[in-house]
mmCIF file of C-alpha atoms in Angstrom:
data_model
loop_
_atom_site.group_PDB
_atom_site.id
_atom_site.type_symbol
_atom_site.label_atom_id
_atom_site.label_comp_id
_atom_site.label_asym_id
_atom_site.label_seq_id
_atom_site.Cartn_x
_atom_site.Cartn_y
_atom_site.Cartn_z
ATOM 1 C CA MET A 232 38.144 14.538 -39.967
ATOM 2 C CA ASP A 233 41.617 15.775 -41.061
ATOM 3 C CA GLY A 234 42.912 12.271 -41.736
ATOM 4 C CA GLU A 235 40.132 11.390 -44.131
ATOM 5 C CA LEU A 236 39.922 12.130 -47.839
ATOM 6 C CA PRO A 237 39.102 15.827 -48.299
ATOM 7 C CA ASP A 238 36.953 15.173 -51.378
ATOM 8 C CA VAL A 239 34.612 12.819 -49.522
ATOM 9 C CA ARG A 240 31.112 14.241 -49.372
ATOM 10 C CA ALA A 241 30.257 15.846 -46.015
ATOM 11 C CA SER A 242 27.223 14.638 -44.094
ATOM 12 C CA ASP A 243 24.627 16.791 -42.312
ATOM 13 C CA ALA A 244 25.972 15.513 -38.980
ATOM 14 C CA GLU A 245 29.505 16.660 -39.886
ATOM 15 C CA ARG A 246 28.210 20.107 -40.848
ATOM 16 C CA ASP A 247 26.422 20.285 -37.484
ATOM 17 C CA GLU A 248 29.645 19.346 -35.682
ATOM 18 C CA ILE A 249 31.539 22.173 -37.375
ATOM 19 C CA ALA A 250 28.694 24.562 -36.567
ATOM 20 C CA GLU A 251 29.017 23.652 -32.879
ATOM 21 C CA VAL A 252 32.723 24.556 -32.943
ATOM 22 C CA LEU A 253 31.869 27.913 -34.500
ATOM 23 C CA ARG A 254 29.160 28.587 -31.918
ATOM 24 C CA ASP A 255 31.643 27.854 -29.119
ATOM 25 C CA ALA A 256 34.108 30.283 -30.699
ATOM 26 C CA LEU A 257 31.427 32.981 -30.917
ATOM 27 C CA ALA A 258 30.524 32.471 -27.256
ATOM 28 C CA ASP A 259 34.236 32.652 -26.282
ATOM 29 C CA GLY A 260 34.744 35.882 -28.221
ATOM 30 C CA ARG A 261 37.148 34.287 -30.702
ATOM 31 C CA LEU A 262 34.862 35.147 -33.627
ATOM 32 C CA ASP A 263 32.798 38.280 -34.070
ATOM 33 C CA THR A 264 29.212 38.095 -35.284
ATOM 34 C CA ASP A 265 30.039 38.838 -38.933
ATOM 35 C CA GLU A 266 32.806 36.222 -39.175
ATOM 36 C CA PHE A 267 30.660 33.690 -37.353
ATOM 37 C CA GLY A 268 27.848 34.233 -39.840
ATOM 38 C CA GLU A 269 30.190 33.914 -42.818
ATOM 39 C CA ARG A 270 31.761 30.682 -41.551
ATOM 40 C CA LEU A 271 28.436 29.197 -40.517
ATOM 41 C CA ASP A 272 27.000 29.926 -43.955
ATOM 42 C CA ALA A 273 30.072 28.329 -45.566
ATOM 43 C CA ALA A 274 29.716 25.272 -43.322
ATOM 44 C CA TYR A 275 26.160 24.584 -44.404
ATOM 45 C CA ARG A 276 27.037 25.189 -48.064
ATOM 46 C CA ALA A 277 30.074 22.884 -47.910
ATOM 47 C CA ARG A 278 29.851 19.760 -50.057
ATOM 48 C CA THR A 279 33.024 17.998 -48.953
ATOM 49 C CA ARG A 280 34.952 17.411 -45.734
ATOM 50 C CA GLY A 281 37.883 19.310 -47.209
ATOM 51 C CA GLU A 282 35.726 22.464 -47.334
ATOM 52 C CA LEU A 283 34.777 22.092 -43.669
ATOM 53 C CA VAL A 284 38.239 21.691 -42.127
ATOM 54 C CA PRO A 285 39.605 25.234 -42.865
ATOM 55 C CA LEU A 286 36.570 26.795 -41.170
ATOM 56 C CA VAL A 287 37.781 25.618 -37.742
ATOM 57 C CA ALA A 288 41.515 25.115 -38.306
ATOM 58 C CA ASP A 289 42.467 28.293 -36.400
ATOM 59 C CA LEU A 290 40.203 27.595 -33.397
ATOM 60 C CA PRO A 291 41.502 25.951 -30.194
ATOM 61 C CA GLN A 292 40.513 22.294 -29.719
ATOM 62 C CA ALA A 293 38.741 22.398 -33.063
ATOM 63 C CA ASP A 294 39.716 18.829 -33.930
ATOM 64 C CA HIS A 295 38.471 17.484 -30.613
ATOM 65 C CA ARG A 296 35.192 19.335 -30.797
ATOM 66 C CA ALA A 297 34.544 18.466 -34.424
ATOM 67 C CA ALA A 298 34.829 14.781 -33.539
ATOM 68 C CA SER A 299 32.179 15.022 -30.824
ATOM 69 C CA PRO A 300 28.533 14.219 -31.569
ATOM 70 C CA ALA A 301 25.990 16.949 -32.122
ATOM 71 C CA PRO A 302 24.095 17.883 -28.951
ATOM 72 C CA ARG A 303 20.932 16.006 -28.121
ATOM 73 C CA ALA A 304 17.832 18.103 -28.616
ATOM 74 C CA ALA A 305 16.415 19.465 -25.383
ATOM 75 C CA ASP A 306 13.171 17.949 -24.138
ATOM 76 C CA GLY A 307 10.286 19.243 -26.232
ATOM 77 C CA TRP A 308 12.365 20.529 -29.148
ATOM 78 C CA ALA A 309 12.963 17.136 -30.761
ATOM 79 C CA ASP A 310 9.211 16.809 -31.304
ATOM 80 C CA ARG A 311 9.113 20.059 -33.267
ATOM 81 C CA PHE A 312 11.417 18.990 -36.096
ATOM 82 C CA GLY A 313 10.253 17.215 -39.249
ATOM 83 C CA GLY A 314 7.356 17.501 -41.633
ATOM 84 C CA THR A 315 6.527 19.148 -44.946
ATOM 85 C CA ALA A 316 6.709 22.927 -45.008
ATOM 86 C CA SER A 317 3.302 24.592 -45.176
ATOM 87 C CA SER A 318 4.750 27.816 -46.619
ATOM 88 C CA ARG A 319 8.079 28.742 -48.171
ATOM 89 C CA GLY A 320 7.654 32.458 -48.604
ATOM 90 C CA GLY A 321 5.554 35.579 -48.251
ATOM 91 C CA PHE A 322 5.152 38.622 -50.497
ATOM 92 C CA ALA A 323 3.503 41.926 -49.619
ATOM 93 C CA LEU A 324 2.999 44.672 -52.221
ATOM 94 C CA MET A 325 1.088 47.567 -50.678
ATOM 95 C CA GLY A 326 -0.419 44.952 -48.396
ATOM 96 C CA ALA A 327 0.593 42.407 -45.783
ATOM 97 C CA PHE A 328 1.324 38.740 -45.182
ATOM 98 C CA VAL A 329 1.303 36.814 -41.905
ATOM 99 C CA ARG A 330 2.756 33.437 -40.949
ATOM 100 C CA LYS A 331 2.022 32.589 -37.344
ATOM 101 C CA GLY A 332 0.397 30.028 -35.079
ATOM 102 C CA ARG A 333 0.809 26.319 -35.786
ATOM 103 C CA TRP A 334 2.529 26.041 -39.146
ATOM 104 C CA VAL A 335 5.501 24.117 -40.536
ATOM 105 C CA ALA A 336 8.393 26.452 -41.274
ATOM 106 C CA PRO A 337 10.734 25.478 -44.144
ATOM 107 C CA ARG A 338 14.515 25.234 -44.305
ATOM 108 C CA THR A 339 14.501 28.508 -46.251
ATOM 109 C CA PHE A 340 11.780 31.152 -46.101
ATOM 110 C CA THR A 341 11.828 34.127 -48.478
ATOM 111 C CA ALA A 342 10.058 37.266 -47.284
ATOM 112 C CA VAL A 343 9.573 40.355 -49.473
ATOM 113 C CA ALA A 344 7.720 43.502 -48.414
ATOM 114 C CA VAL A 345 7.424 46.417 -50.845
ATOM 115 C CA TRP A 346 5.348 49.287 -49.529
ATOM 116 C CA GLY A 347 3.838 46.718 -47.225
ATOM 117 C CA GLY A 348 4.508 44.555 -44.218
ATOM 118 C CA GLY A 349 5.120 40.960 -43.255
ATOM 119 C CA GLU A 350 4.988 39.082 -39.951
ATOM 120 C CA ILE A 351 6.775 35.766 -39.374
ATOM 121 C CA ASP A 352 6.122 34.257 -35.951
ATOM 122 C CA LEU A 353 8.007 31.039 -35.155
ATOM 123 C CA ARG A 354 6.938 30.577 -31.540
ATOM 124 C CA GLU A 355 4.319 27.880 -32.210
ATOM 125 C CA ALA A 356 5.796 26.583 -35.450
ATOM 126 C CA ARG A 357 7.131 23.149 -36.299
ATOM 127 C CA PHE A 358 10.295 23.117 -38.391
ATOM 128 C CA GLU A 359 11.210 21.158 -41.502
ATOM 129 C CA ASP A 360 14.767 20.930 -40.160
ATOM 130 C CA ARG A 361 16.866 22.069 -37.173
ATOM 131 C CA GLU A 362 17.795 25.269 -38.996
ATOM 132 C CA ILE A 363 15.691 27.818 -40.813
ATOM 133 C CA VAL A 364 17.150 30.565 -42.993
ATOM 134 C CA ILE A 365 14.922 33.614 -43.442
ATOM 135 C CA ARG A 366 15.836 35.820 -46.399
ATOM 136 C CA ALA A 367 14.067 39.100 -45.769
ATOM 137 C CA THR A 368 13.866 42.060 -48.143
ATOM 138 C CA ALA A 369 12.037 45.235 -47.130
ATOM 139 C CA VAL A 370 11.732 48.134 -49.569
ATOM 140 C CA MET A 371 9.812 51.053 -48.096
ATOM 141 C CA GLY A 372 8.127 48.454 -45.937
ATOM 142 C CA GLY A 373 8.826 46.196 -43.004
ATOM 143 C CA VAL A 374 9.287 42.565 -42.009
ATOM 144 C CA GLN A 375 8.834 41.535 -38.377
ATOM 145 C CA ILE A 376 10.303 38.207 -37.230
ATOM 146 C CA VAL A 377 9.442 36.777 -33.811
ATOM 147 C CA VAL A 378 11.457 33.818 -32.503
ATOM 148 C CA PRO A 379 11.230 31.657 -29.356
ATOM 149 C CA PRO A 380 13.371 33.096 -26.540
ATOM 150 C CA ASP A 381 15.543 29.959 -26.356
ATOM 151 C CA ALA A 382 16.277 29.755 -30.109
ATOM 152 C CA GLU A 383 19.786 30.246 -31.483
ATOM 153 C CA VAL A 384 19.723 33.348 -33.670
ATOM 154 C CA THR A 385 22.160 34.819 -36.187
ATOM 155 C CA VAL A 386 21.281 38.023 -38.027
ATOM 156 C CA GLY A 387 23.429 39.111 -40.945
ATOM 157 C CA GLY A 388 21.298 41.488 -43.011
ATOM 158 C CA VAL A 389 22.131 45.016 -44.193
ATOM 159 C CA GLY A 390 20.189 48.251 -43.868
ATOM 160 C CA ILE A 391 20.551 51.003 -46.478
ATOM 161 C CA MET A 392 18.673 54.154 -45.487
ATOM 162 C CA GLY A 393 16.736 51.724 -43.346
ATOM 163 C CA GLY A 394 17.188 49.412 -40.382
ATOM 164 C CA PHE A 395 18.159 45.748 -40.018
ATOM 165 C CA ASP A 396 17.959 44.774 -36.333
ATOM 166 C CA HIS A 397 20.841 42.551 -35.155
ATOM 167 C CA SER A 398 20.083 42.736 -31.431
ATOM 168 C CA ALA A 399 18.516 39.259 -31.193
ATOM 169 C CA THR A 400 21.734 37.521 -32.300
ATOM 170 C CA GLY A 401 22.927 35.026 -29.710
ATOM 171 C CA GLY A 402 23.016 31.439 -28.530
ATOM 172 C CA GLY A 403 20.112 29.333 -27.373
ATOM 173 C CA THR A 404 19.206 26.139 -25.572
ATOM 174 C CA PRO A 405 21.223 23.108 -26.823
ATOM 175 C CA GLY A 406 19.138 21.286 -29.397
ATOM 176 C CA ALA A 407 16.814 24.229 -30.064
ATOM 177 C CA VAL A 408 16.052 25.540 -33.521
ATOM 178 C CA ARG A 409 18.673 27.684 -35.260
ATOM 179 C CA VAL A 410 17.313 30.794 -36.960
ATOM 180 C CA ARG A 411 19.470 32.635 -39.491
ATOM 181 C CA VAL A 412 18.212 35.922 -40.888
ATOM 182 C CA THR A 413 19.790 37.586 -43.914
ATOM 183 C CA GLY A 414 18.675 40.127 -46.468
ATOM 184 C CA LEU A 415 18.288 43.836 -47.134
ATOM 185 C CA ALA A 416 16.268 46.733 -45.770
ATOM 186 C CA PHE A 417 16.120 49.718 -48.154
ATOM 187 C CA TRP A 418 14.097 52.626 -46.858
ATOM 188 C CA GLY A 419 12.444 50.035 -44.673
ATOM 189 C CA GLY A 420 13.076 47.814 -41.706
ATOM 190 C CA VAL A 421 13.578 44.212 -40.661
ATOM 191 C CA SER A 422 13.146 43.471 -36.966
ATOM 192 C CA VAL A 423 14.029 40.252 -35.138
ATOM 193 C CA GLU A 424 12.660 39.819 -31.636
ATOM 194 C CA ARG A 425 12.907 37.097 -29.007
ATOM 195 C CA LYS A 426 9.512 36.923 -27.388
ATOM 196 C CA PRO A 427 7.765 34.370 -25.147
ATOM 197 C CA LEU A 428 4.385 33.056 -26.204
ATOM 198 C CA GLN A 429 1.540 34.447 -24.144
ATOM 199 C CA SER A 430 -1.539 32.550 -23.063
ATOM 200 C CA PRO A 431 -5.007 34.031 -23.755
ATOM 201 C CA GLY A 432 -4.982 35.371 -20.162
ATOM 202 C CA GLY A 433 -1.807 37.314 -20.827
ATOM 203 C CA GLU A 434 0.564 35.014 -18.942
ATOM 204 C CA ARG A 435 3.741 33.823 -20.594
ATOM 205 C CA LYS A 436 3.746 30.153 -21.498
ATOM 206 C CA GLY A 437 6.695 27.962 -20.565
ATOM 207 C CA LEU A 438 9.278 26.840 -23.062
ATOM 208 C CA PRO A 439 9.605 23.269 -24.370
ATOM 209 C CA GLY A 440 10.499 20.929 -21.538
ATOM 210 C CA GLY A 441 8.796 23.076 -18.897
ATOM 211 C CA ALA A 442 11.552 25.696 -18.620
ATOM 212 C CA SER A 443 10.575 29.268 -17.823
ATOM 213 C CA PRO A 444 11.285 31.897 -20.491
ATOM 214 C CA GLY A 445 13.839 34.573 -19.798
ATOM 215 C CA THR A 446 12.942 38.168 -19.356
#
């Protein structure tokens, strides 16, 4: 990518390649969670190849990795991408909103809870694209986000006299959906939880491709 014109428009595939380099660096401990989130956000906002190159220039083998193809989606996940979003946001004012079950999640979902609560459950969802960004704001209220256990998750929100749970941040199965959560909790809370889907009998269902969920 370095030898090509820096003002050439970047493709989605090239942004994905840079994102893979950043994920490797996070897993290796070369980037902390905050820096990873900042660079990943910059990668997906980049318009040209010249904006992408500096994001990985200080990482070992960055050039080699950036030239490699994006990983093939794991069995089962490829079938969950594509379609028109059925909802792009939820708002709760002294009430509640729920998005769960079989729905099509958008590239960006905006959640606002003011003196109320919201639930966003992605375990049975289809996805408009391989990545979903959830912008959550909780003011004297709460937003609960439930993700598949094998999803890749990055949480970068801030809590002010409230809580913004970062514990679900981490890698996932190659090819699985990427979930990025940002926003603000003010006298409220935003929780992000990895949770397997349970059958009506209470047993945990397997993940796409027949894999067993982690504990």
